[in-house]
Amino acid sequence: MKLISCTLLCLLLAFGIPVASAERESPAIESIQADFTQEKHLKILQKPLISTGTFIFAAPDSLRWEYRTPIPSVLLMHDGTIQKYIQQNGKFVADRGMRLDSMQVILTEIGNWLDGRFSGNDMFTASFPSKNTVLLEPKDPALAGLISRIELKLAEQRGLLDSVTITEGPQSSTTMTFTNRVLNQDIPASAFIAE
Amino acid sequence: MRFFLQSRLKHIFGLIVLATLLAGCAARDQHPPSLTYSQALPQKCDGIFPEGTWQFVHSINFAGGRDNTTTVIGVTTLAENSIHSALLTVEGLTLFAADFLPDDSLNIQRAVPPFDNPHFAEGMMRDIRTIFQPPGGVSQQGRTAAGNPVCRYTDGHDMVTDILPKRHDDNDDCWRIRRYTPKATMNLAITGTSCKVQANLFIPQHIELQSFGMAEYTLKMKLLSADRLQ
């Protein structure tokens, strides 16, 4: 379960990457906000499973990843702690099934992701098949058993991502598409703290 | 005053724990009710189980012990006599995917720890089959002493499954399923509530499954979608 947690957080952070283009300098990122639509494709699914939500990131390492549909949930990272809450019976309760105690290791990757530095990443090998595509493949065989690759599609606008596709295996993938992206607005710390 | 309140809270907490344990014991020790058998019942029990090809997507809250609760998304596709099932995190990561075949064998395509435990797959198959497929074995129809209709199935291992369709005086419960071991103690209790009719099928918007015995856990399922497939 630790490996799952590490993977999820790494992916979540990757979704918020502001990327100019591979390995070039990007503008300083203080905060990012965006809406996302998530499509899950799976062999047994007759139609993709659609989820929607928003995310907020504030440098250096605060994150709010919130699903609105189909299951309202919030994942919060702030001041070195990680918490996840899921709505049950109209209330948000702590989700204790996913162990997140190993997340501190992932936080060391944040600076690299935000600066668009993919090479030299301890967890993934990066390649650049086209000018607007970054391909990440896991280095750890155990992680590779969960995720075969991550594909990032860079937006035309310097510093933003259009989509992220996580491929688990044949006929199994998750694609997130980002809209209404806003950079560098002031974000109160309360956005990353459970109420 | 503060000491008094703390003492009272501890006392109340202890009573709650005791009541919970007693309730659990009571449910565990429940035996199949005595029935008066009849030839036909006003409500068919078969209307509870899907016919044809269906796909259901549920949010599933799993509570397996103290402070151990998590929510996942469950996808179940019923096709002919096979069941295809997957469990996903809210973030879309596939935790478990398998086919449950008519001969009770399993074809596991993906199982992320701790879902790679073989007992987990077997238990999941049991639970899904109980919810979505009519029990096997000899069937009888009858009524309890209170007059409630029951469809009772007894298999070759003396495992008893009671299907309790919605009672005429029941405002919400749409159906219940109770399974009893050969020793006549309940090991599985499933309650469907807030049923909606779709393609002549009573589909609960909420399902609660309680497992007793060696593995005790509770699943609370909320329907996200139900589609009849061609």
GROMACS .gro file of C-alpha atoms in nm:
model
  425
    1MET     CA    1   0.000   0.000   0.000
    2LYS     CA    2   0.299   0.230   0.055
    3LEU     CA    3   0.395   0.179  -0.307
    4ILE     CA    4   0.046   0.270  -0.417
    5SER     CA    5   0.057   0.581  -0.203
    6CYS     CA    6   0.395   0.684  -0.341
    7THR     CA    7   0.273   0.631  -0.694
    8LEU     CA    8  -0.046   0.822  -0.646
    9LEU     CA    9   0.123   1.118  -0.489
   10CYS     CA   10   0.394   1.125  -0.753
   11LEU     CA   11   0.128   1.123  -1.021
   12LEU     CA   12  -0.077   1.385  -0.846
   13LEU     CA   13   0.223   1.611  -0.830
   14ALA     CA   14   0.298   1.544  -1.195
   15PHE     CA   15  -0.050   1.661  -1.286
   16GLY     CA   16   0.029   2.003  -1.149
   17ILE     CA   17   0.350   2.043  -1.337
   18PRO     CA   18   0.389   2.376  -1.505
   19VAL     CA   19   0.607   2.295  -1.801
   20ALA     CA   20   0.733   2.534  -2.059
   21SER     CA   21   0.897   2.269  -2.268
   22ALA     CA   22   1.127   1.986  -2.192
   23GLU     CA   23   1.428   2.093  -2.000
   24ARG     CA   24   1.397   2.469  -2.073
   25GLU     CA   25   1.359   2.729  -1.808
   26SER     CA   26   1.001   2.790  -1.700
   27PRO     CA   27   0.856   3.097  -1.531
   28ALA     CA   28   0.865   3.093  -1.153
   29ILE     CA   29   0.557   2.914  -1.028
   30GLU     CA   30   0.412   3.024  -0.698
   31SER     CA   31   0.072   2.864  -0.739
   32ILE     CA   32  -0.143   2.671  -0.985
   33GLN     CA   33  -0.516   2.616  -0.992
   34ALA     CA   34  -0.710   2.416  -1.248
   35ASP     CA   35  -1.018   2.206  -1.312
   36PHE     CA   36  -0.969   1.853  -1.431
   37THR     CA   37  -1.170   1.580  -1.596
   38GLN     CA   38  -1.050   1.226  -1.538
   39GLU     CA   39  -1.134   0.938  -1.773
   40LYS     CA   40  -1.067   0.585  -1.659
   41HIS     CA   41  -1.049   0.327  -1.937
   42LEU     CA   42  -1.057  -0.039  -1.841
   43LYS     CA   43  -1.123  -0.353  -2.041
   44ILE     CA   44  -1.439  -0.441  -1.853
   45LEU     CA   45  -1.577  -0.088  -1.864
   46GLN     CA   46  -1.827  -0.045  -2.146
   47LYS     CA   47  -1.779   0.330  -2.123
   48PRO     CA   48  -1.505   0.529  -1.949
   49LEU     CA   49  -1.554   0.613  -1.584
   50ILE     CA   50  -1.562   0.993  -1.565
   51SER     CA   51  -1.453   1.192  -1.260
   52THR     CA   52  -1.427   1.568  -1.220
   53GLY     CA   53  -1.255   1.794  -0.975
   54THR     CA   54  -1.012   2.074  -0.909
   55PHE     CA   55  -0.661   2.105  -0.780
   56ILE     CA   56  -0.460   2.379  -0.616
   57PHE     CA   57  -0.085   2.381  -0.573
   58ALA     CA   58   0.118   2.639  -0.383
   59ALA     CA   59   0.495   2.635  -0.376
   60PRO     CA   60   0.689   2.480  -0.231
   61ASP     CA   61   0.483   2.176  -0.142
   62SER     CA   62   0.119   2.244  -0.062
   63LEU     CA   63  -0.144   2.060  -0.261
   64ARG     CA   64  -0.520   2.028  -0.255
   65TRP     CA   65  -0.653   1.760  -0.491
   66GLU     CA   66  -1.031   1.753  -0.480
   67TYR     CA   67  -1.277   1.525  -0.658
   68ARG     CA   68  -1.632   1.651  -0.696
   69THR     CA   69  -1.781   1.360  -0.888
   70PRO     CA   70  -1.857   1.076  -0.866
   71ILE     CA   71  -1.715   1.045  -0.513
   72PRO     CA   72  -1.639   1.373  -0.334
   73SER     CA   73  -1.297   1.347  -0.174
   74VAL     CA   74  -1.006   1.571  -0.085
   75LEU     CA   75  -0.637   1.498  -0.055
   76LEU     CA   76  -0.437   1.761   0.132
   77MET     CA   77  -0.063   1.806   0.155
   78HIS     CA   78   0.069   2.084   0.374
   79ASP     CA   79   0.352   2.143   0.618
   80GLY     CA   80   0.484   1.792   0.566
   81THR     CA   81   0.158   1.613   0.645
   82ILE     CA   82  -0.079   1.435   0.413
   83GLN     CA   83  -0.443   1.369   0.478
   84LYS     CA   84  -0.725   1.227   0.272
   85TYR     CA   85  -1.096   1.272   0.333
   86ILE     CA   86  -1.391   1.109   0.159
   87GLN     CA   87  -1.753   1.211   0.182
   88GLN     CA   88  -1.974   0.963   0.364
   89ASN     CA   89  -2.335   1.034   0.452
   90GLY     CA   90  -2.288   1.398   0.365
   91LYS     CA   91  -1.979   1.445   0.581
   92PHE     CA   92  -1.610   1.427   0.502
   93VAL     CA   93  -1.435   1.160   0.707
   94ALA     CA   94  -1.071   1.063   0.715
   95ASP     CA   95  -0.986   0.782   0.477
   96ARG     CA   96  -0.747   0.568   0.673
   97GLY     CA   97  -0.712   0.280   0.430
   98MET     CA   98  -0.439   0.440   0.221
   99ARG     CA   99  -0.116   0.469   0.415
  100LEU     CA  100   0.054   0.793   0.329
  101ASP     CA  101   0.342   0.785   0.575
  102SER     CA  102   0.601   0.741   0.299
  103MET     CA  103   0.502   1.059   0.117
  104GLN     CA  104   0.786   1.265   0.258
  105VAL     CA  105   1.018   1.099   0.006
  106ILE     CA  106   0.804   1.219  -0.284
  107LEU     CA  107   0.823   1.580  -0.171
  108THR     CA  108   1.187   1.589  -0.273
  109GLU     CA  109   1.070   1.551  -0.634
  110ILE     CA  110   0.851   1.858  -0.628
  111GLY     CA  111   1.116   2.109  -0.713
  112ASN     CA  112   1.220   1.909  -1.020
  113TRP     CA  113   0.864   1.868  -1.148
  114LEU     CA  114   0.785   2.235  -1.110
  115ASP     CA  115   1.098   2.345  -1.289
  116GLY     CA  116   1.024   2.106  -1.573
  117ARG     CA  117   1.332   1.901  -1.495
  118PHE     CA  118   1.259   1.542  -1.582
  119SER     CA  119   1.605   1.408  -1.644
  120GLY     CA  120   1.785   1.278  -1.342
  121ASN     CA  121   1.456   1.187  -1.176
  122ASP     CA  122   1.503   0.900  -0.932
  123MET     CA  123   1.166   0.742  -1.004
  124PHE     CA  124   1.121   0.785  -1.379
  125THR     CA  125   1.322   0.784  -1.700
  126ALA     CA  126   1.214   1.071  -1.922
  127SER     CA  127   1.202   1.082  -2.300
  128PHE     CA  128   1.070   1.345  -2.540
  129PRO     CA  129   0.910   1.183  -2.846
  130SER     CA  130   0.780   1.519  -2.970
  131LYS     CA  131   0.811   1.884  -2.878
  132ASN     CA  132   0.490   1.878  -2.676
  133THR     CA  133   0.515   1.529  -2.526
  134VAL     CA  134   0.706   1.400  -2.226
  135LEU     CA  135   0.714   1.028  -2.163
  136LEU     CA  136   0.800   0.899  -1.815
  137GLU     CA  137   0.876   0.533  -1.751
  138PRO     CA  138   0.930   0.388  -1.405
  139LYS     CA  139   1.280   0.285  -1.306
  140ASP     CA  140   1.173   0.066  -1.017
  141PRO     CA  141   1.045  -0.274  -1.138
  142ALA     CA  142   0.789  -0.279  -0.859
  143LEU     CA  143   0.650   0.055  -0.972
  144ALA     CA  144   0.663  -0.061  -1.334
  145GLY     CA  145   0.433  -0.346  -1.232
  146LEU     CA  146   0.174  -0.086  -1.138
  147ILE     CA  147   0.230   0.177  -1.404
  148SER     CA  148   0.395   0.112  -1.738
  149ARG     CA  149   0.429   0.479  -1.836
  150ILE     CA  150   0.304   0.835  -1.793
  151GLU     CA  151   0.254   1.063  -2.091
  152LEU     CA  152   0.242   1.439  -2.044
  153LYS     CA  153   0.097   1.661  -2.315
  154LEU     CA  154   0.229   2.013  -2.298
  155ALA     CA  155  -0.001   2.305  -2.372
  156GLU     CA  156   0.069   2.565  -2.636
  157GLN     CA  157   0.085   2.821  -2.362
  158ARG     CA  158   0.424   2.823  -2.204
  159GLY     CA  159   0.422   2.671  -1.861
  160LEU     CA  160   0.110   2.455  -1.864
  161LEU     CA  161  -0.002   2.100  -1.927
  162ASP     CA  162  -0.296   1.994  -2.141
  163SER     CA  163  -0.324   1.638  -2.019
  164VAL     CA  164  -0.165   1.348  -1.838
  165THR     CA  165  -0.222   0.985  -1.931
  166ILE     CA  166  -0.121   0.708  -1.692
  167THR     CA  167  -0.104   0.369  -1.857
  168GLU     CA  168  -0.123   0.069  -1.627
  169GLY     CA  169  -0.122  -0.196  -1.894
  170PRO     CA  170  -0.312  -0.312  -2.202
  171GLN     CA  171  -0.656  -0.152  -2.216
  172SER     CA  172  -0.608   0.015  -1.879
  173SER     CA  173  -0.535   0.385  -1.856
  174THR     CA  174  -0.636   0.705  -1.683
  175THR     CA  175  -0.634   1.039  -1.865
  176MET     CA  176  -0.665   1.374  -1.694
  177THR     CA  177  -0.744   1.684  -1.894
  178PHE     CA  178  -0.693   2.028  -1.743
  179THR     CA  179  -0.900   2.340  -1.803
  180ASN     CA  180  -0.948   2.685  -1.650
  181ARG     CA  181  -0.584   2.695  -1.549
  182VAL     CA  182  -0.472   2.991  -1.336
  183LEU     CA  183  -0.115   3.064  -1.238
  184ASN     CA  184   0.031   3.255  -0.948
  185GLN     CA  185  -0.278   3.373  -0.765
  186ASP     CA  186  -0.253   3.414  -0.390
  187ILE     CA  187  -0.373   3.097  -0.220
  188PRO     CA  188  -0.451   3.109   0.153
  189ALA     CA  189  -0.297   2.835   0.365
  190SER     CA  190  -0.646   2.743   0.480
  191ALA     CA  191  -0.705   2.586   0.138
  192PHE     CA  192  -0.468   2.307   0.236
  193ILE     CA  193  -0.594   2.246   0.586
  194ALA     CA  194  -0.888   2.028   0.683
  195GLU     CA  195  -1.179   2.227   0.821
  196MET     CA  196  -1.663   1.902   3.679
  197ARG     CA  197  -1.410   1.817   3.414
  198PHE     CA  198  -1.323   1.490   3.587
  199PHE     CA  199  -1.694   1.409   3.612
  200LEU     CA  200  -1.751   1.468   3.239
  201GLN     CA  201  -1.449   1.259   3.142
  202SER     CA  202  -1.570   0.980   3.364
  203ARG     CA  203  -1.917   0.998   3.212
  204LEU     CA  204  -1.778   0.995   2.859
  205LYS     CA  205  -1.571   0.687   2.936
  206HIS     CA  206  -1.881   0.520   3.083
  207ILE     CA  207  -2.091   0.608   2.779
  208PHE     CA  208  -1.817   0.494   2.545
  209GLY     CA  209  -1.796   0.163   2.727
  210LEU     CA  210  -2.170   0.113   2.694
  211ILE     CA  211  -2.154   0.190   2.322
  212VAL     CA  212  -1.873  -0.061   2.274
  213LEU     CA  213  -2.063  -0.322   2.473
  214ALA     CA  214  -2.382  -0.261   2.277
  215THR     CA  215  -2.194  -0.286   1.949
  216LEU     CA  216  -2.033  -0.611   2.053
  217LEU     CA  217  -2.364  -0.751   2.171
  218ALA     CA  218  -2.533  -0.645   1.847
  219GLY     CA  219  -2.258  -0.810   1.650
  220CYS     CA  220  -2.287  -1.126   1.854
  221ALA     CA  221  -2.663  -1.119   1.816
  222ALA     CA  222  -2.638  -1.090   1.437
  223ARG     CA  223  -2.373  -1.359   1.423
  224ASP     CA  224  -2.583  -1.600   1.628
  225GLN     CA  225  -2.896  -1.555   1.422
  226HIS     CA  226  -3.040  -1.874   1.285
  227PRO     CA  227  -3.259  -1.932   0.981
  228PRO     CA  228  -3.616  -1.848   1.078
  229SER     CA  229  -3.876  -2.121   1.080
  230LEU     CA  230  -4.094  -2.103   0.772
  231THR     CA  231  -4.440  -2.211   0.674
  232TYR     CA  232  -4.393  -2.330   0.319
  233SER     CA  233  -4.629  -2.249   0.034
  234GLN     CA  234  -4.649  -2.309  -0.338
  235ALA     CA  235  -4.636  -1.949  -0.453
  236LEU     CA  236  -4.566  -1.604  -0.313
  237PRO     CA  237  -4.705  -1.269  -0.429
  238GLN     CA  238  -4.354  -1.136  -0.487
  239LYS     CA  239  -4.100  -1.320  -0.694
  240CYS     CA  240  -3.752  -1.344  -0.554
  241ASP     CA  241  -3.600  -1.371  -0.900
  242GLY     CA  242  -3.671  -1.004  -0.966
  243ILE     CA  243  -3.381  -0.923  -0.737
  244PHE     CA  244  -3.112  -1.074  -0.959
  245PRO     CA  245  -3.018  -0.926  -1.298
  246GLU     CA  246  -3.082  -1.121  -1.616
  247GLY     CA  247  -2.877  -1.058  -1.927
  248THR     CA  248  -2.567  -0.841  -1.945
  249TRP     CA  249  -2.535  -0.562  -1.693
  250GLN     CA  250  -2.269  -0.330  -1.563
  251PHE     CA  251  -2.283  -0.179  -1.216
  252VAL     CA  252  -2.051   0.083  -1.072
  253HIS     CA  253  -2.055   0.142  -0.696
  254SER     CA  254  -1.862   0.341  -0.446
  255ILE     CA  255  -1.766   0.092  -0.176
  256ASN     CA  256  -1.678   0.190   0.176
  257PHE     CA  257  -1.494  -0.087   0.350
  258ALA     CA  258  -1.475  -0.107   0.727
  259GLY     CA  259  -1.268  -0.399   0.844
  260GLY     CA  260  -1.174  -0.312   1.195
  261ARG     CA  261  -1.102  -0.032   1.434
  262ASP     CA  262  -1.022   0.289   1.244
  263ASN     CA  263  -0.964   0.088   0.927
  264THR     CA  264  -1.197   0.235   0.670
  265THR     CA  265  -1.143   0.321   0.308
  266THR     CA  266  -1.347   0.389  -0.003
  267VAL     CA  267  -1.291   0.245  -0.347
  268ILE     CA  268  -1.486   0.222  -0.672
  269GLY     CA  269  -1.619  -0.119  -0.770
  270VAL     CA  270  -1.708  -0.217  -1.126
  271THR     CA  271  -1.907  -0.537  -1.182
  272THR     CA  272  -2.001  -0.664  -1.526
  273LEU     CA  273  -2.237  -0.959  -1.551
  274ALA     CA  274  -2.216  -1.148  -1.879
  275GLU     CA  275  -2.385  -1.483  -1.927
  276ASN     CA  276  -2.265  -1.681  -1.625
  277SER     CA  277  -1.936  -1.499  -1.585
  278ILE     CA  278  -1.867  -1.200  -1.368
  279HIS     CA  279  -1.595  -0.946  -1.443
  280SER     CA  280  -1.497  -0.729  -1.152
  281ALA     CA  281  -1.253  -0.453  -1.073
  282LEU     CA  282  -1.170  -0.231  -0.779
  283LEU     CA  283  -1.028   0.116  -0.840
  284THR     CA  284  -0.905   0.395  -0.620
  285VAL     CA  285  -1.085   0.725  -0.649
  286GLU     CA  286  -0.774   0.847  -0.834
  287GLY     CA  287  -0.820   0.577  -1.099
  288LEU     CA  288  -0.552   0.328  -1.000
  289THR     CA  289  -0.666  -0.031  -1.058
  290LEU     CA  290  -0.625  -0.226  -0.736
  291PHE     CA  291  -0.784  -0.552  -0.842
  292ALA     CA  292  -0.930  -0.697  -1.161
  293ALA     CA  293  -1.053  -1.050  -1.213
  294ASP     CA  294  -1.296  -1.275  -1.394
  295PHE     CA  295  -1.513  -1.507  -1.190
  296LEU     CA  296  -1.594  -1.803  -1.413
  297PRO     CA  297  -1.899  -2.035  -1.407
  298ASP     CA  298  -1.696  -2.323  -1.264
  299ASP     CA  299  -1.607  -2.107  -0.961
  300SER     CA  300  -1.253  -2.061  -1.085
  301LEU     CA  301  -1.078  -1.723  -1.086
  302ASN     CA  302  -0.880  -1.546  -1.353
  303ILE     CA  303  -0.699  -1.263  -1.178
  304GLN     CA  304  -0.559  -1.001  -1.416
  305ARG     CA  305  -0.429  -0.758  -1.158
  306ALA     CA  306  -0.399  -0.760  -0.782
  307VAL     CA  307  -0.209  -0.491  -0.597
  308PRO     CA  308  -0.109  -0.565  -0.236
  309PRO     CA  309  -0.294  -0.622  -0.010
  310PHE     CA  310  -0.555  -0.731  -0.268
  311ASP     CA  311  -0.322  -1.006  -0.387
  312ASN     CA  312  -0.421  -1.220  -0.089
  313PRO     CA  313  -0.591  -1.531  -0.238
  314HIS     CA  314  -0.850  -1.527   0.038
  315PHE     CA  315  -0.948  -1.178  -0.068
  316ALA     CA  316  -1.030  -1.288  -0.422
  317GLU     CA  317  -1.231  -1.586  -0.301
  318GLY     CA  318  -1.422  -1.374  -0.053
  319MET     CA  319  -1.491  -1.110  -0.313
  320MET     CA  320  -1.622  -1.370  -0.554
  321ARG     CA  321  -1.849  -1.505  -0.283
  322ASP     CA  322  -1.985  -1.162  -0.200
  323ILE     CA  323  -2.042  -1.058  -0.561
  324ARG     CA  324  -2.211  -1.385  -0.653
  325THR     CA  325  -2.438  -1.358  -0.349
  326ILE     CA  326  -2.544  -1.005  -0.444
  327PHE     CA  327  -2.587  -1.053  -0.817
  328GLN     CA  328  -2.662  -1.420  -0.882
  329PRO     CA  329  -2.947  -1.638  -0.756
  330PRO     CA  330  -2.828  -1.902  -0.514
  331GLY     CA  331  -2.793  -2.258  -0.626
  332GLY     CA  332  -2.952  -2.558  -0.461
  333VAL     CA  333  -3.303  -2.665  -0.373
  334SER     CA  334  -3.544  -2.373  -0.347
  335GLN     CA  335  -3.851  -2.341  -0.131
  336GLN     CA  336  -4.090  -2.055  -0.070
  337GLY     CA  337  -4.253  -1.980   0.258
  338ARG     CA  338  -4.343  -1.722   0.517
  339THR     CA  339  -4.201  -1.644   0.857
  340ALA     CA  340  -4.413  -1.648   1.169
  341ALA     CA  341  -4.465  -1.275   1.112
  342GLY     CA  342  -4.597  -1.345   0.763
  343ASN     CA  343  -4.299  -1.214   0.569
  344PRO     CA  344  -4.221  -1.394   0.242
  345VAL     CA  345  -3.893  -1.583   0.212
  346CYS     CA  346  -3.733  -1.775  -0.073
  347ARG     CA  347  -3.499  -2.031   0.081
  348TYR     CA  348  -3.220  -2.207  -0.104
  349THR     CA  349  -3.026  -2.498   0.039
  350ASP     CA  350  -2.717  -2.617  -0.147
  351GLY     CA  351  -2.541  -2.951  -0.142
  352HIS     CA  352  -2.327  -2.844   0.153
  353ASP     CA  353  -2.631  -2.750   0.366
  354MET     CA  354  -2.553  -2.381   0.325
  355VAL     CA  355  -2.882  -2.192   0.348
  356THR     CA  356  -2.953  -1.865   0.167
  357ASP     CA  357  -3.272  -1.675   0.241
  358ILE     CA  358  -3.396  -1.412  -0.003
  359LEU     CA  359  -3.638  -1.171   0.159
  360PRO     CA  360  -3.813  -0.953  -0.100
  361LYS     CA  361  -3.964  -0.620  -0.009
  362ARG     CA  362  -4.247  -0.653   0.237
  363HIS     CA  363  -4.571  -0.471   0.171
  364ASP     CA  364  -4.536  -0.286   0.502
  365ASP     CA  365  -4.170  -0.197   0.448
  366ASN     CA  366  -4.108   0.165   0.359
  367ASP     CA  367  -3.752   0.134   0.238
  368ASP     CA  368  -3.582  -0.205   0.244
  369CYS     CA  369  -3.612  -0.337  -0.106
  370TRP     CA  370  -3.464  -0.678  -0.038
  371ARG     CA  371  -3.247  -0.865   0.202
  372ILE     CA  372  -3.027  -1.170   0.168
  373ARG     CA  373  -2.914  -1.381   0.460
  374ARG     CA  374  -2.670  -1.671   0.440
  375TYR     CA  375  -2.629  -1.935   0.707
  376THR     CA  376  -2.355  -2.190   0.758
  377PRO     CA  377  -2.431  -2.564   0.779
  378LYS     CA  378  -2.428  -2.507   1.154
  379ALA     CA  379  -2.720  -2.269   1.100
  380THR     CA  380  -2.545  -1.949   1.207
  381MET     CA  381  -2.556  -1.640   0.993
  382ASN     CA  382  -2.231  -1.559   0.814
  383LEU     CA  383  -2.351  -1.301   0.562
  384ALA     CA  384  -2.620  -1.033   0.577
  385ILE     CA  385  -2.695  -0.813   0.276
  386THR     CA  386  -2.953  -0.536   0.280
  387GLY     CA  387  -3.058  -0.337  -0.023
  388THR     CA  388  -3.236  -0.005   0.029
  389SER     CA  389  -3.393   0.268  -0.185
  390CYS     CA  390  -3.472   0.039  -0.476
  391LYS     CA  391  -3.550   0.174  -0.821
  392VAL     CA  392  -3.698  -0.040  -1.094
  393GLN     CA  393  -3.500  -0.063  -1.416
  394ALA     CA  394  -3.574  -0.323  -1.684
  395ASN     CA  395  -3.794  -0.512  -1.433
  396LEU     CA  396  -3.508  -0.530  -1.187
  397PHE     CA  397  -3.518  -0.393  -0.834
  398ILE     CA  398  -3.189  -0.206  -0.814
  399PRO     CA  399  -3.093  -0.075  -0.470
  400GLN     CA  400  -2.927   0.264  -0.456
  401HIS     CA  401  -2.754   0.144  -0.138
  402ILE     CA  402  -2.633  -0.199  -0.034
  403GLU     CA  403  -2.487  -0.292   0.302
  404LEU     CA  404  -2.304  -0.622   0.334
  405GLN     CA  405  -2.197  -0.756   0.670
  406SER     CA  406  -1.970  -1.056   0.693
  407PHE     CA  407  -1.947  -1.253   1.016
  408GLY     CA  408  -1.722  -1.530   1.132
  409MET     CA  409  -1.356  -1.572   1.038
  410ALA     CA  410  -1.348  -1.247   0.839
  411GLU     CA  411  -1.567  -0.977   0.983
  412TYR     CA  412  -1.618  -0.667   0.778
  413THR     CA  413  -1.884  -0.432   0.649
  414LEU     CA  414  -1.921  -0.301   0.296
  415LYS     CA  415  -2.139   0.001   0.231
  416MET     CA  416  -2.209   0.036  -0.138
  417LYS     CA  417  -2.364   0.332  -0.314
  418LEU     CA  418  -2.477   0.287  -0.671
  419LEU     CA  419  -2.307   0.522  -0.918
  420SER     CA  420  -2.445   0.369  -1.237
  421ALA     CA  421  -2.637   0.065  -1.362
  422ASP     CA  422  -2.644  -0.009  -1.732
  423ARG     CA  423  -2.803  -0.296  -1.917
  424LEU     CA  424  -2.572  -0.382  -2.203
  425GLN     CA  425  -2.651  -0.531  -2.539
   0.00000   0.00000   0.00000
